[in-house]
Amino acid sequence: MSDHRRLGRELELFHSDPLVGAGLPIWLPAGAAARHAVEEYIREAERLAGYQHVYSPPLAKREMYARSGHLAKFGDDMFPPLSSGSDMDDHDEGEPLMLRPSLCPHHAMVFASRGRSYRELPLRIAEIGGMYRAERSGVLGGLSRVRAISLNDAHVFCRPEQVGDEVALVLGMIREAQSVLGFAADGYRLSLRGDSFLGEPEVWDEAEGLLRDALDACGLAFEEAPGEAAFYGPKIDVQISDAAGRPFTLATIQVDFAQPERFDLAYTDSDGVKRRPVMVHRSVIGSLERLFAHLIEVHSGAFPAWYAPVQLAVAPVGSDQASVAHAFASGALRAGLRVEVVEDGSLGSRIRGAVQRKIPYVAVIGAQEAADGSVSLRLRDGRSVPAQPAASALSHILDVVATRSLSL
Ligand SMILES: [Zn+2]
């Protein structure tokens, strides 16, 4: 494994600038293209699993975080309030705004936006959203630990008896996502309560039991970690490690009885009685920052074709083939590929350059290929594919990308 910071710089995936500030990396075009592909994948996987997506703002009144318990239990990790309210209008009543440390309260407000029936449960609300952590500058580095976090997040509001199935559904999505992205987690950890927690011990026992049962039902080996739970509930952690062998939590599933209580969430049950839902907080791939720190390291920057920043480079052998090369590239672009025509320098240096940039496919077009409408492919792994009709080369690459295959 190589350090993602070095590869991130070499492959121009992201940039950290002292003028922006520590822990605030910018995703450069190549990194943004790869991230966009992964975001599309996860939104699709969530949609197929019955999740509904929302957008919510990355800040809210301090009062909301007092209500959720974040201020009391998590306040040291939050940035100070943004405004005293002196120049705000009357509706805000001087209440300062805070950058959010999590998306949970906003999603609780989605549930509370109207009356809810038991028929709507489980209600699965998802978002890839920004949140902020006042991390000390000493612990920040590259993408693995940042102050502005883009989290693949969702909250499932359900009846207590639905929790087991929902957790199992998420565990399945987690395993599927890892297989499609091309990595395997080090393992799973069941984080149990410590000395400081919201709610009653019996309720915690029940939630911890539900998570333990779901892990067992999925046949997953896990270790138990007392004292590592979130303040509002126990959690399953998906554990990975970086190039230096340091362990990180990538994604979590948490069962929470406390926030529904604090926000007075309720649904009307089949007998007409108002009941409280359970809130399951879950992420499948964690934050895009930490995920990509990991993906860059496990793949040494050579991402599977479906999320490679540039999927196809087109190299005309000479200037006579330039117009044919541009026409082929333009067809590939319209077919949905991320494609570039590489024209500067010798053919050998252009192919080497594409391989160094970890571009999976280079299509070479010489006089013969231009004349008969074919292309020769050079693969990132060193293989060459003899000239074939341009359309069949393109359809092979499109198929690899559409099926999110790990092989080229
Ligand atoms: Zn949450």
mmCIF file of C-alpha atoms and ligand atoms in Angstrom:
data_model
loop_
_atom_site.group_PDB
_atom_site.id
_atom_site.type_symbol
_atom_site.label_atom_id
_atom_site.label_comp_id
_atom_site.label_asym_id
_atom_site.label_seq_id
_atom_site.Cartn_x
_atom_site.Cartn_y
_atom_site.Cartn_z
ATOM 1 C CA MET A 1 0.000 0.000 0.000
ATOM 2 C CA SER A 2 1.205 3.523 -0.748
ATOM 3 C CA ASP A 3 0.382 6.655 1.205
ATOM 4 C CA HIS A 4 -2.716 8.239 -0.336
ATOM 5 C CA ARG A 5 -1.321 11.745 0.191
ATOM 6 C CA ARG A 6 1.589 11.155 -2.202
ATOM 7 C CA LEU A 7 -0.605 9.426 -4.810
ATOM 8 C CA GLY A 8 -3.295 12.063 -4.399
ATOM 9 C CA ARG A 9 -0.735 14.702 -5.328
ATOM 10 C CA GLU A 10 0.853 12.735 -8.192
ATOM 11 C CA LEU A 11 -2.494 11.799 -9.743
ATOM 12 C CA GLU A 12 -3.954 15.267 -9.025
ATOM 13 C CA LEU A 13 -6.892 13.812 -7.141
ATOM 14 C CA PHE A 14 -7.044 16.388 -4.367
ATOM 15 C CA HIS A 15 -5.172 19.431 -3.096
ATOM 16 C CA SER A 16 -4.604 20.752 0.391
ATOM 17 C CA ASP A 17 -3.715 24.415 0.472
ATOM 18 C CA PRO A 18 -2.491 26.249 3.590
ATOM 19 C CA LEU A 19 -4.532 29.259 2.540
ATOM 20 C CA VAL A 20 -7.731 27.184 2.691
ATOM 21 C CA GLY A 21 -6.745 25.596 5.978
ATOM 22 C CA ALA A 22 -5.743 22.263 7.469
ATOM 23 C CA GLY A 23 -8.183 19.404 7.007
ATOM 24 C CA LEU A 24 -10.029 21.138 4.171
ATOM 25 C CA PRO A 25 -8.879 19.384 0.988
ATOM 26 C CA ILE A 26 -10.193 20.386 -2.425
ATOM 27 C CA TRP A 27 -11.236 17.595 -4.780
ATOM 28 C CA LEU A 28 -9.483 18.320 -8.092
ATOM 29 C CA PRO A 29 -11.199 17.361 -11.386
ATOM 30 C CA ALA A 30 -9.773 13.811 -11.447
ATOM 31 C CA GLY A 31 -10.716 13.112 -7.816
ATOM 32 C CA ALA A 32 -14.112 14.717 -8.288
ATOM 33 C CA ALA A 33 -14.827 12.527 -11.350
ATOM 34 C CA ALA A 34 -14.028 9.357 -9.401
ATOM 35 C CA ARG A 35 -16.085 10.523 -6.426
ATOM 36 C CA HIS A 36 -19.020 11.391 -8.654
ATOM 37 C CA ALA A 37 -19.052 7.832 -10.063
ATOM 38 C CA VAL A 38 -19.008 6.356 -6.537
ATOM 39 C CA GLU A 39 -21.771 8.717 -5.399
ATOM 40 C CA GLU A 40 -23.906 7.621 -8.353
ATOM 41 C CA TYR A 41 -23.328 3.983 -7.441
ATOM 42 C CA ILE A 42 -24.269 4.402 -3.802
ATOM 43 C CA ARG A 43 -27.375 6.485 -4.571
ATOM 44 C CA GLU A 44 -28.523 3.806 -6.990
ATOM 45 C CA ALA A 45 -27.860 1.016 -4.466
ATOM 46 C CA GLU A 46 -29.812 2.958 -1.842
ATOM 47 C CA ARG A 47 -32.692 3.676 -4.199
ATOM 48 C CA LEU A 48 -32.949 -0.040 -5.033
ATOM 49 C CA ALA A 49 -32.993 -0.820 -1.301
ATOM 50 C CA GLY A 50 -35.935 1.516 -0.720
ATOM 51 C CA TYR A 51 -34.094 4.611 0.488
ATOM 52 C CA GLN A 52 -35.336 8.095 -0.414
ATOM 53 C CA HIS A 53 -32.851 10.929 -0.839
ATOM 54 C CA VAL A 54 -33.092 14.441 0.572
ATOM 55 C CA TYR A 55 -30.946 17.571 0.687
ATOM 56 C CA SER A 56 -30.538 19.448 3.943
ATOM 57 C CA PRO A 57 -28.433 22.498 4.871
ATOM 58 C CA PRO A 58 -25.061 21.983 6.605
ATOM 59 C CA LEU A 59 -25.923 24.269 9.516
ATOM 60 C CA ALA A 60 -28.763 24.849 11.935
ATOM 61 C CA LYS A 61 -29.733 26.776 15.064
ATOM 62 C CA ARG A 62 -27.820 25.922 18.208
ATOM 63 C CA GLU A 63 -31.103 24.995 19.809
ATOM 64 C CA MET A 64 -31.380 21.956 17.544
ATOM 65 C CA TYR A 65 -28.081 20.563 18.814
ATOM 66 C CA ALA A 66 -29.049 21.311 22.394
ATOM 67 C CA ARG A 67 -32.205 19.266 21.796
ATOM 68 C CA SER A 68 -30.387 16.392 20.055
ATOM 69 C CA GLY A 69 -27.807 16.146 22.830
ATOM 70 C CA HIS A 70 -24.888 16.916 20.518
ATOM 71 C CA LEU A 71 -23.975 20.136 22.372
ATOM 72 C CA ALA A 72 -23.751 18.428 25.739
ATOM 73 C CA LYS A 73 -22.079 15.218 24.612
ATOM 74 C CA PHE A 74 -20.263 16.246 21.478
ATOM 75 C CA GLY A 75 -19.809 20.027 21.794
ATOM 76 C CA ASP A 76 -16.004 19.925 21.992
ATOM 77 C CA ASP A 77 -15.935 18.465 18.478
ATOM 78 C CA MET A 78 -18.145 21.252 17.063
ATOM 79 C CA PHE A 79 -16.999 24.607 15.693
ATOM 80 C CA PRO A 80 -18.103 27.625 17.745
ATOM 81 C CA PRO A 81 -21.417 29.323 16.835
ATOM 82 C CA LEU A 82 -21.303 31.339 13.623
ATOM 83 C CA SER A 83 -23.245 34.406 14.592
ATOM 84 C CA SER A 84 -24.579 36.185 17.628
ATOM 85 C CA GLY A 85 -27.692 36.858 15.605
ATOM 86 C CA SER A 86 -27.304 40.647 15.844
ATOM 87 C CA ASP A 87 -27.592 41.130 12.106
ATOM 88 C CA MET A 88 -30.113 38.363 11.546
ATOM 89 C CA ASP A 89 -33.785 39.015 11.027
ATOM 90 C CA ASP A 90 -36.420 38.634 13.705
ATOM 91 C CA HIS A 91 -37.373 35.066 12.832
ATOM 92 C CA ASP A 92 -34.088 33.823 14.232
ATOM 93 C CA GLU A 93 -34.576 35.544 17.580
ATOM 94 C CA GLY A 94 -30.859 35.962 17.996
ATOM 95 C CA GLU A 95 -30.257 32.214 18.088
ATOM 96 C CA PRO A 96 -26.765 31.481 16.738
ATOM 97 C CA LEU A 97 -26.221 29.032 13.929
ATOM 98 C CA MET A 98 -23.801 26.139 14.130
ATOM 99 C CA LEU A 99 -22.081 24.040 11.494
ATOM 100 C CA ARG A 100 -23.588 20.607 11.933
ATOM 101 C CA PRO A 101 -21.558 17.778 13.458
ATOM 102 C CA SER A 102 -23.945 15.169 11.978
ATOM 103 C CA LEU A 103 -26.991 14.911 9.737
ATOM 104 C CA CYS A 104 -29.178 13.107 12.264
ATOM 105 C CA PRO A 105 -31.279 16.031 13.560
ATOM 106 C CA HIS A 106 -32.060 17.277 10.055
ATOM 107 C CA HIS A 107 -33.312 13.817 9.116
ATOM 108 C CA ALA A 108 -35.372 13.657 12.294
ATOM 109 C CA MET A 109 -37.015 16.861 10.998
ATOM 110 C CA VAL A 110 -37.794 15.077 7.713
ATOM 111 C CA PHE A 111 -39.672 12.416 9.680
ATOM 112 C CA ALA A 112 -41.415 15.117 11.733
ATOM 113 C CA SER A 113 -42.387 17.199 8.679
ATOM 114 C CA ARG A 114 -45.887 15.646 8.780
ATOM 115 C CA GLY A 115 -47.860 12.963 10.563
ATOM 116 C CA ARG A 116 -46.581 9.416 9.924
ATOM 117 C CA SER A 117 -48.443 6.134 9.705
ATOM 118 C CA TYR A 118 -47.097 2.669 10.586
ATOM 119 C CA ARG A 119 -47.655 1.841 6.899
ATOM 120 C CA GLU A 120 -44.762 4.158 5.962
ATOM 121 C CA LEU A 121 -42.265 2.320 8.147
ATOM 122 C CA PRO A 122 -39.450 1.586 7.682
ATOM 123 C CA LEU A 123 -38.955 5.133 6.379
ATOM 124 C CA ARG A 124 -35.421 5.317 4.990
ATOM 125 C CA ILE A 125 -34.050 8.841 4.513
ATOM 126 C CA ALA A 126 -30.650 9.181 2.807
ATOM 127 C CA GLU A 127 -28.271 11.974 1.873
ATOM 128 C CA ILE A 128 -24.634 12.503 0.981
ATOM 129 C CA GLY A 129 -24.228 15.563 3.147
ATOM 130 C CA GLY A 130 -21.615 17.892 4.549
ATOM 131 C CA MET A 131 -20.797 17.968 8.254
ATOM 132 C CA TYR A 132 -18.021 19.555 10.259
ATOM 133 C CA ARG A 133 -15.674 18.496 13.039
ATOM 134 C CA ALA A 134 -13.343 20.832 14.939
ATOM 135 C CA GLU A 135 -10.465 18.357 14.797
ATOM 136 C CA ARG A 136 -7.121 19.524 16.187
ATOM 137 C CA SER A 137 -4.744 20.381 13.355
ATOM 138 C CA GLY A 138 -2.190 17.852 14.630
ATOM 139 C CA VAL A 139 -4.383 14.861 13.784
ATOM 140 C CA LEU A 140 -5.325 15.997 10.272
ATOM 141 C CA GLY A 141 -3.807 14.448 7.192
ATOM 142 C CA GLY A 142 -4.773 14.116 3.539
ATOM 143 C CA LEU A 143 -8.281 12.754 3.175
ATOM 144 C CA SER A 144 -8.347 10.281 6.044
ATOM 145 C CA ARG A 145 -9.079 12.872 8.728
ATOM 146 C CA VAL A 146 -10.657 16.172 7.727
ATOM 147 C CA ARG A 147 -12.696 19.022 9.177
ATOM 148 C CA ALA A 148 -15.281 19.161 6.383
ATOM 149 C CA ILE A 149 -16.760 15.709 5.888
ATOM 150 C CA SER A 150 -19.018 14.464 3.069
ATOM 151 C CA LEU A 151 -20.903 11.586 4.625
ATOM 152 C CA ASN A 152 -22.856 8.845 2.902
ATOM 153 C CA ASP A 153 -25.541 8.874 5.556
ATOM 154 C CA ALA A 154 -29.076 7.666 6.130
ATOM 155 C CA HIS A 155 -31.549 7.296 8.942
ATOM 156 C CA VAL A 156 -34.116 4.546 9.058
ATOM 157 C CA PHE A 157 -37.216 5.221 11.170
ATOM 158 C CA CYS A 158 -38.864 1.931 12.035
ATOM 159 C CA ARG A 159 -40.689 -0.177 14.607
ATOM 160 C CA PRO A 160 -38.494 -1.996 17.146
ATOM 161 C CA GLU A 161 -39.282 -5.375 15.552
ATOM 162 C CA GLN A 162 -38.021 -4.082 12.171
ATOM 163 C CA VAL A 163 -34.552 -3.143 13.434
ATOM 164 C CA GLY A 164 -32.994 -6.575 12.886
ATOM 165 C CA ASP A 165 -34.048 -6.757 9.224
ATOM 166 C CA GLU A 166 -32.941 -3.172 8.590
ATOM 167 C CA VAL A 167 -29.499 -3.780 10.097
ATOM 168 C CA ALA A 168 -29.144 -6.985 8.072
ATOM 169 C CA LEU A 169 -30.125 -5.079 4.907
ATOM 170 C CA VAL A 170 -27.395 -2.514 5.604
ATOM 171 C CA LEU A 171 -24.787 -5.197 6.332
ATOM 172 C CA GLY A 172 -25.615 -6.709 2.938
ATOM 173 C CA MET A 173 -25.218 -3.303 1.241
ATOM 174 C CA ILE A 174 -21.892 -2.794 3.000
ATOM 175 C CA ARG A 175 -20.531 -6.112 1.761
ATOM 176 C CA GLU A 176 -21.833 -5.517 -1.769
ATOM 177 C CA ALA A 177 -20.307 -2.013 -1.884
ATOM 178 C CA GLN A 178 -16.917 -3.327 -0.794
ATOM 179 C CA SER A 179 -16.951 -6.013 -3.450
ATOM 180 C CA VAL A 180 -17.889 -3.503 -6.173
ATOM 181 C CA LEU A 181 -15.322 -0.935 -4.999
ATOM 182 C CA GLY A 182 -12.640 -3.616 -4.808
ATOM 183 C CA PHE A 183 -11.658 -3.915 -1.142
ATOM 184 C CA ALA A 184 -12.503 -5.927 1.948
ATOM 185 C CA ALA A 185 -12.827 -4.466 5.432
ATOM 186 C CA ASP A 186 -10.426 -5.711 8.109
ATOM 187 C CA GLY A 187 -13.389 -6.707 10.231
ATOM 188 C CA TYR A 188 -16.459 -5.662 12.179
ATOM 189 C CA ARG A 189 -16.664 -4.276 15.695
ATOM 190 C CA LEU A 190 -19.647 -4.046 18.018
ATOM 191 C CA SER A 191 -19.179 -0.838 20.018
ATOM 192 C CA LEU A 192 -20.939 -0.898 23.368
ATOM 193 C CA ARG A 193 -21.729 1.864 25.855
ATOM 194 C CA GLY A 194 -19.214 3.420 28.189
ATOM 195 C CA ASP A 195 -19.769 5.596 31.257
ATOM 196 C CA SER A 196 -21.391 8.502 29.423
ATOM 197 C CA PHE A 197 -24.577 7.804 27.456
ATOM 198 C CA LEU A 198 -28.077 9.106 26.807
ATOM 199 C CA GLY A 199 -31.032 7.037 27.996
ATOM 200 C CA GLU A 200 -31.719 4.016 30.170
ATOM 201 C CA PRO A 201 -29.404 1.004 30.614
ATOM 202 C CA GLU A 202 -32.224 -1.492 29.812
ATOM 203 C CA VAL A 203 -32.870 0.263 26.505
ATOM 204 C CA TRP A 204 -29.167 0.068 25.695
ATOM 205 C CA ASP A 205 -29.106 -3.627 26.516
ATOM 206 C CA GLU A 206 -31.931 -4.193 24.053
ATOM 207 C CA ALA A 207 -30.229 -2.182 21.281
ATOM 208 C CA GLU A 208 -26.881 -3.878 21.844
ATOM 209 C CA GLY A 209 -28.632 -7.236 21.644
ATOM 210 C CA LEU A 210 -30.327 -6.319 18.339
ATOM 211 C CA LEU A 211 -26.985 -5.449 16.732
ATOM 212 C CA ARG A 212 -25.297 -8.583 18.074
ATOM 213 C CA ASP A 213 -28.148 -10.706 16.678
ATOM 214 C CA ALA A 214 -27.935 -9.035 13.254
ATOM 215 C CA LEU A 215 -24.174 -9.694 13.039
ATOM 216 C CA ASP A 216 -24.761 -13.317 14.017
ATOM 217 C CA ALA A 217 -27.635 -13.693 11.534
ATOM 218 C CA CYS A 218 -25.338 -12.445 8.741
ATOM 219 C CA GLY A 219 -22.611 -14.847 9.836
ATOM 220 C CA LEU A 220 -20.097 -12.041 10.370
ATOM 221 C CA ALA A 221 -17.227 -12.400 12.821
ATOM 222 C CA PHE A 222 -16.866 -9.365 15.085
ATOM 223 C CA GLU A 223 -15.158 -8.175 18.224
ATOM 224 C CA GLU A 224 -16.869 -6.287 21.031
ATOM 225 C CA ALA A 225 -15.535 -2.879 22.119
ATOM 226 C CA PRO A 226 -16.943 -1.597 25.424
ATOM 227 C CA GLY A 227 -16.949 2.206 25.710
ATOM 228 C CA GLU A 228 -16.735 2.867 21.950
ATOM 229 C CA ALA A 229 -20.456 3.492 21.307
ATOM 230 C CA ALA A 230 -21.906 6.800 20.136
ATOM 231 C CA PHE A 231 -23.455 8.762 23.014
ATOM 232 C CA TYR A 232 -26.975 7.972 21.803
ATOM 233 C CA GLY A 233 -26.622 4.305 20.949
ATOM 234 C CA PRO A 234 -24.459 1.227 20.338
ATOM 235 C CA LYS A 235 -23.018 0.675 16.872
ATOM 236 C CA ILE A 236 -21.461 -1.730 14.434
ATOM 237 C CA ASP A 237 -18.196 -0.340 13.057
ATOM 238 C CA VAL A 238 -16.695 -1.370 9.748
ATOM 239 C CA GLN A 239 -12.932 -1.326 10.372
ATOM 240 C CA ILE A 240 -10.176 -0.639 7.846
ATOM 241 C CA SER A 241 -6.508 0.314 8.184
ATOM 242 C CA ASP A 242 -4.305 2.750 6.311
ATOM 243 C CA ALA A 243 -0.944 2.310 4.562
ATOM 244 C CA ALA A 244 0.829 2.756 7.898
ATOM 245 C CA GLY A 245 -1.353 0.080 9.512
ATOM 246 C CA ARG A 246 -3.379 2.505 11.646
ATOM 247 C CA PRO A 247 -6.975 1.356 12.197
ATOM 248 C CA PHE A 248 -9.900 3.550 11.116
ATOM 249 C CA THR A 249 -13.656 3.176 11.302
ATOM 250 C CA LEU A 250 -15.035 3.523 7.774
ATOM 251 C CA ALA A 251 -18.779 3.129 8.261
ATOM 252 C CA THR A 252 -21.196 2.501 11.101
ATOM 253 C CA ILE A 253 -24.688 1.244 11.883
ATOM 254 C CA GLN A 254 -26.193 2.618 15.101
ATOM 255 C CA VAL A 255 -29.427 1.862 16.887
ATOM 256 C CA ASP A 256 -30.868 4.876 18.658
ATOM 257 C CA PHE A 257 -33.858 5.103 21.000
ATOM 258 C CA ALA A 258 -32.797 8.496 22.404
ATOM 259 C CA GLN A 259 -33.106 10.954 19.503
ATOM 260 C CA PRO A 260 -36.717 9.961 18.639
ATOM 261 C CA GLU A 261 -37.523 10.717 22.289
ATOM 262 C CA ARG A 262 -35.693 14.045 22.271
ATOM 263 C CA PHE A 263 -37.384 15.187 19.066
ATOM 264 C CA ASP A 264 -40.721 13.708 20.149
ATOM 265 C CA LEU A 265 -41.043 11.650 16.962
ATOM 266 C CA ALA A 266 -44.159 9.505 16.664
ATOM 267 C CA TYR A 267 -46.166 7.504 14.159
ATOM 268 C CA THR A 268 -49.763 6.340 14.316
ATOM 269 C CA ASP A 269 -49.821 2.578 14.790
ATOM 270 C CA SER A 270 -52.404 0.149 13.356
ATOM 271 C CA ASP A 271 -54.471 0.435 16.564
ATOM 272 C CA GLY A 272 -54.557 4.227 16.270
ATOM 273 C CA VAL A 273 -52.120 4.736 19.145
ATOM 274 C CA LYS A 274 -49.131 7.073 18.725
ATOM 275 C CA ARG A 275 -45.850 5.212 19.125
ATOM 276 C CA ARG A 276 -42.208 6.154 18.992
ATOM 277 C CA PRO A 277 -40.073 4.916 16.093
ATOM 278 C CA VAL A 278 -36.546 3.619 16.544
ATOM 279 C CA MET A 279 -33.912 5.518 14.580
ATOM 280 C CA VAL A 280 -31.185 3.495 12.866
ATOM 281 C CA HIS A 281 -28.242 5.672 11.780
ATOM 282 C CA ARG A 282 -26.212 4.033 9.075
ATOM 283 C CA SER A 283 -23.522 4.606 6.518
ATOM 284 C CA VAL A 284 -22.571 2.084 3.851
ATOM 285 C CA ILE A 285 -19.296 3.576 2.602
ATOM 286 C CA GLY A 286 -18.647 6.178 5.293
ATOM 287 C CA SER A 287 -17.346 9.602 4.333
ATOM 288 C CA LEU A 288 -16.217 10.059 0.757
ATOM 289 C CA GLU A 289 -12.958 11.487 2.130
ATOM 290 C CA ARG A 290 -12.005 8.512 4.268
ATOM 291 C CA LEU A 291 -13.299 6.076 1.650
ATOM 292 C CA PHE A 292 -11.092 7.604 -1.043
ATOM 293 C CA ALA A 293 -8.056 7.751 1.232
ATOM 294 C CA HIS A 294 -8.554 3.998 1.492
ATOM 295 C CA LEU A 295 -9.385 3.324 -2.175
ATOM 296 C CA ILE A 296 -6.328 5.290 -3.330
ATOM 297 C CA GLU A 297 -4.151 3.185 -1.043
ATOM 298 C CA VAL A 298 -5.603 -0.272 -1.751
ATOM 299 C CA HIS A 299 -5.583 0.279 -5.528
ATOM 300 C CA SER A 300 -2.350 2.339 -5.605
ATOM 301 C CA GLY A 301 -4.422 4.893 -7.526
ATOM 302 C CA ALA A 302 -5.386 2.394 -10.266
ATOM 303 C CA PHE A 303 -9.140 2.440 -9.660
ATOM 304 C CA PRO A 304 -11.464 -0.075 -11.329
ATOM 305 C CA ALA A 305 -12.531 1.304 -14.721
ATOM 306 C CA TRP A 306 -16.016 2.286 -13.571
ATOM 307 C CA TYR A 307 -14.695 4.986 -11.254
ATOM 308 C CA ALA A 308 -11.357 5.765 -12.906
ATOM 309 C CA PRO A 309 -11.157 9.556 -13.425
ATOM 310 C CA VAL A 310 -10.304 9.083 -17.121
ATOM 311 C CA GLN A 311 -11.402 5.707 -18.462
ATOM 312 C CA LEU A 312 -10.106 5.884 -21.998
ATOM 313 C CA ALA A 313 -7.236 7.776 -23.645
ATOM 314 C CA VAL A 314 -7.263 7.933 -27.434
ATOM 315 C CA ALA A 315 -3.844 8.180 -29.096
ATOM 316 C CA PRO A 316 -3.580 8.912 -32.825
ATOM 317 C CA VAL A 317 -0.222 7.615 -34.077
ATOM 318 C CA GLY A 318 0.286 10.651 -36.304
ATOM 319 C CA SER A 319 -1.455 13.933 -37.022
ATOM 320 C CA ASP A 320 -3.123 12.322 -40.049
ATOM 321 C CA GLN A 321 -5.209 10.215 -37.662
ATOM 322 C CA ALA A 322 -6.158 13.134 -35.392
ATOM 323 C CA SER A 323 -9.617 13.707 -36.832
ATOM 324 C CA VAL A 324 -10.509 9.986 -36.672
ATOM 325 C CA ALA A 325 -9.228 9.880 -33.063
ATOM 326 C CA HIS A 326 -11.339 12.891 -32.089
ATOM 327 C CA ALA A 327 -14.420 11.360 -33.720
ATOM 328 C CA PHE A 328 -13.887 8.085 -31.824
ATOM 329 C CA ALA A 329 -13.355 9.976 -28.540
ATOM 330 C CA SER A 330 -16.455 12.030 -29.134
ATOM 331 C CA GLY A 331 -18.532 8.863 -29.642
ATOM 332 C CA ALA A 332 -17.086 7.392 -26.432
ATOM 333 C CA LEU A 333 -17.901 10.610 -24.551
ATOM 334 C CA ARG A 334 -21.501 10.560 -25.752
ATOM 335 C CA ALA A 335 -21.750 6.883 -24.817
ATOM 336 C CA GLY A 336 -20.950 7.918 -21.230
ATOM 337 C CA LEU A 337 -17.193 7.398 -20.870
ATOM 338 C CA ARG A 338 -14.676 9.825 -19.429
ATOM 339 C CA VAL A 339 -12.254 10.130 -22.328
ATOM 340 C CA GLU A 340 -9.257 12.197 -23.450
ATOM 341 C CA VAL A 341 -7.360 12.471 -26.720
ATOM 342 C CA VAL A 342 -3.586 12.475 -26.062
ATOM 343 C CA GLU A 343 -1.643 14.116 -28.863
ATOM 344 C CA ASP A 344 1.587 15.612 -27.480
ATOM 345 C CA GLY A 345 4.915 13.772 -27.735
ATOM 346 C CA SER A 346 5.915 10.391 -29.118
ATOM 347 C CA LEU A 347 3.412 7.548 -29.121
ATOM 348 C CA GLY A 348 5.508 5.664 -26.550
ATOM 349 C CA SER A 349 5.616 8.604 -24.154
ATOM 350 C CA ARG A 350 1.884 9.185 -24.510
ATOM 351 C CA ILE A 351 1.118 5.543 -23.673
ATOM 352 C CA ARG A 352 3.555 5.650 -20.730
ATOM 353 C CA GLY A 353 1.946 8.886 -19.561
ATOM 354 C CA ALA A 354 -1.521 7.336 -19.654
ATOM 355 C CA VAL A 355 -0.296 4.292 -17.709
ATOM 356 C CA GLN A 356 1.344 6.550 -15.106
ATOM 357 C CA ARG A 357 -1.981 8.352 -14.741
ATOM 358 C CA LYS A 358 -3.561 4.884 -14.214
ATOM 359 C CA ILE A 359 -5.912 5.290 -17.179
ATOM 360 C CA PRO A 360 -7.304 1.761 -17.773
ATOM 361 C CA TYR A 361 -7.515 1.847 -21.580
ATOM 362 C CA VAL A 362 -5.518 3.532 -24.355
ATOM 363 C CA ALA A 363 -6.977 3.223 -27.866
ATOM 364 C CA VAL A 364 -4.223 3.537 -30.482
ATOM 365 C CA ILE A 365 -5.245 4.620 -33.967
ATOM 366 C CA GLY A 366 -2.630 4.365 -36.745
ATOM 367 C CA ALA A 367 -3.011 4.639 -40.515
ATOM 368 C CA GLN A 368 -4.330 1.070 -40.882
ATOM 369 C CA GLU A 369 -6.833 1.472 -38.021
ATOM 370 C CA ALA A 370 -8.004 4.822 -39.374
ATOM 371 C CA ALA A 371 -8.513 3.282 -42.802
ATOM 372 C CA ASP A 372 -10.591 0.316 -41.649
ATOM 373 C CA GLY A 373 -12.382 1.829 -38.643
ATOM 374 C CA SER A 374 -10.555 -0.191 -35.994
ATOM 375 C CA VAL A 375 -8.562 0.549 -32.813
ATOM 376 C CA SER A 376 -5.803 -1.300 -30.930
ATOM 377 C CA LEU A 377 -6.100 -1.249 -27.146
ATOM 378 C CA ARG A 378 -3.246 -0.942 -24.636
ATOM 379 C CA LEU A 379 -4.344 -1.798 -21.116
ATOM 380 C CA ARG A 380 -3.006 -0.253 -17.928
ATOM 381 C CA ASP A 381 -1.812 -3.680 -16.766
ATOM 382 C CA GLY A 382 0.512 -4.004 -19.776
ATOM 383 C CA ARG A 383 -1.660 -6.172 -22.015
ATOM 384 C CA SER A 384 -2.249 -5.284 -25.664
ATOM 385 C CA VAL A 385 -5.373 -6.145 -27.620
ATOM 386 C CA PRO A 386 -4.850 -6.363 -31.416
ATOM 387 C CA ALA A 387 -6.836 -4.123 -33.742
ATOM 388 C CA GLN A 388 -10.586 -4.721 -33.605
ATOM 389 C CA PRO A 389 -13.567 -2.769 -34.918
ATOM 390 C CA ALA A 390 -13.830 0.508 -32.999
ATOM 391 C CA ALA A 391 -17.440 -0.265 -32.079
ATOM 392 C CA SER A 392 -16.560 -3.596 -30.449
ATOM 393 C CA ALA A 393 -13.668 -2.069 -28.451
ATOM 394 C CA LEU A 394 -16.036 0.626 -27.248
ATOM 395 C CA SER A 395 -18.752 -1.846 -26.336
ATOM 396 C CA HIS A 396 -16.262 -3.958 -24.345
ATOM 397 C CA ILE A 397 -15.202 -0.920 -22.281
ATOM 398 C CA LEU A 398 -18.807 0.194 -21.804
ATOM 399 C CA ASP A 399 -19.685 -3.289 -20.582
ATOM 400 C CA VAL A 400 -16.807 -3.345 -18.062
ATOM 401 C CA VAL A 401 -17.956 0.045 -16.774
ATOM 402 C CA ALA A 402 -21.689 -0.723 -16.733
ATOM 403 C CA THR A 403 -21.193 -3.981 -14.817
ATOM 404 C CA ARG A 404 -18.674 -2.271 -12.499
ATOM 405 C CA SER A 405 -16.245 -5.099 -13.188
ATOM 406 C CA LEU A 406 -12.944 -5.095 -11.303
ATOM 407 C CA SER A 407 -11.077 -6.584 -14.279
ATOM 408 C CA LEU A 408 -10.406 -4.656 -17.495
HETATM 409 ZN ZN ZN B 1 -27.178 9.894 12.398
#
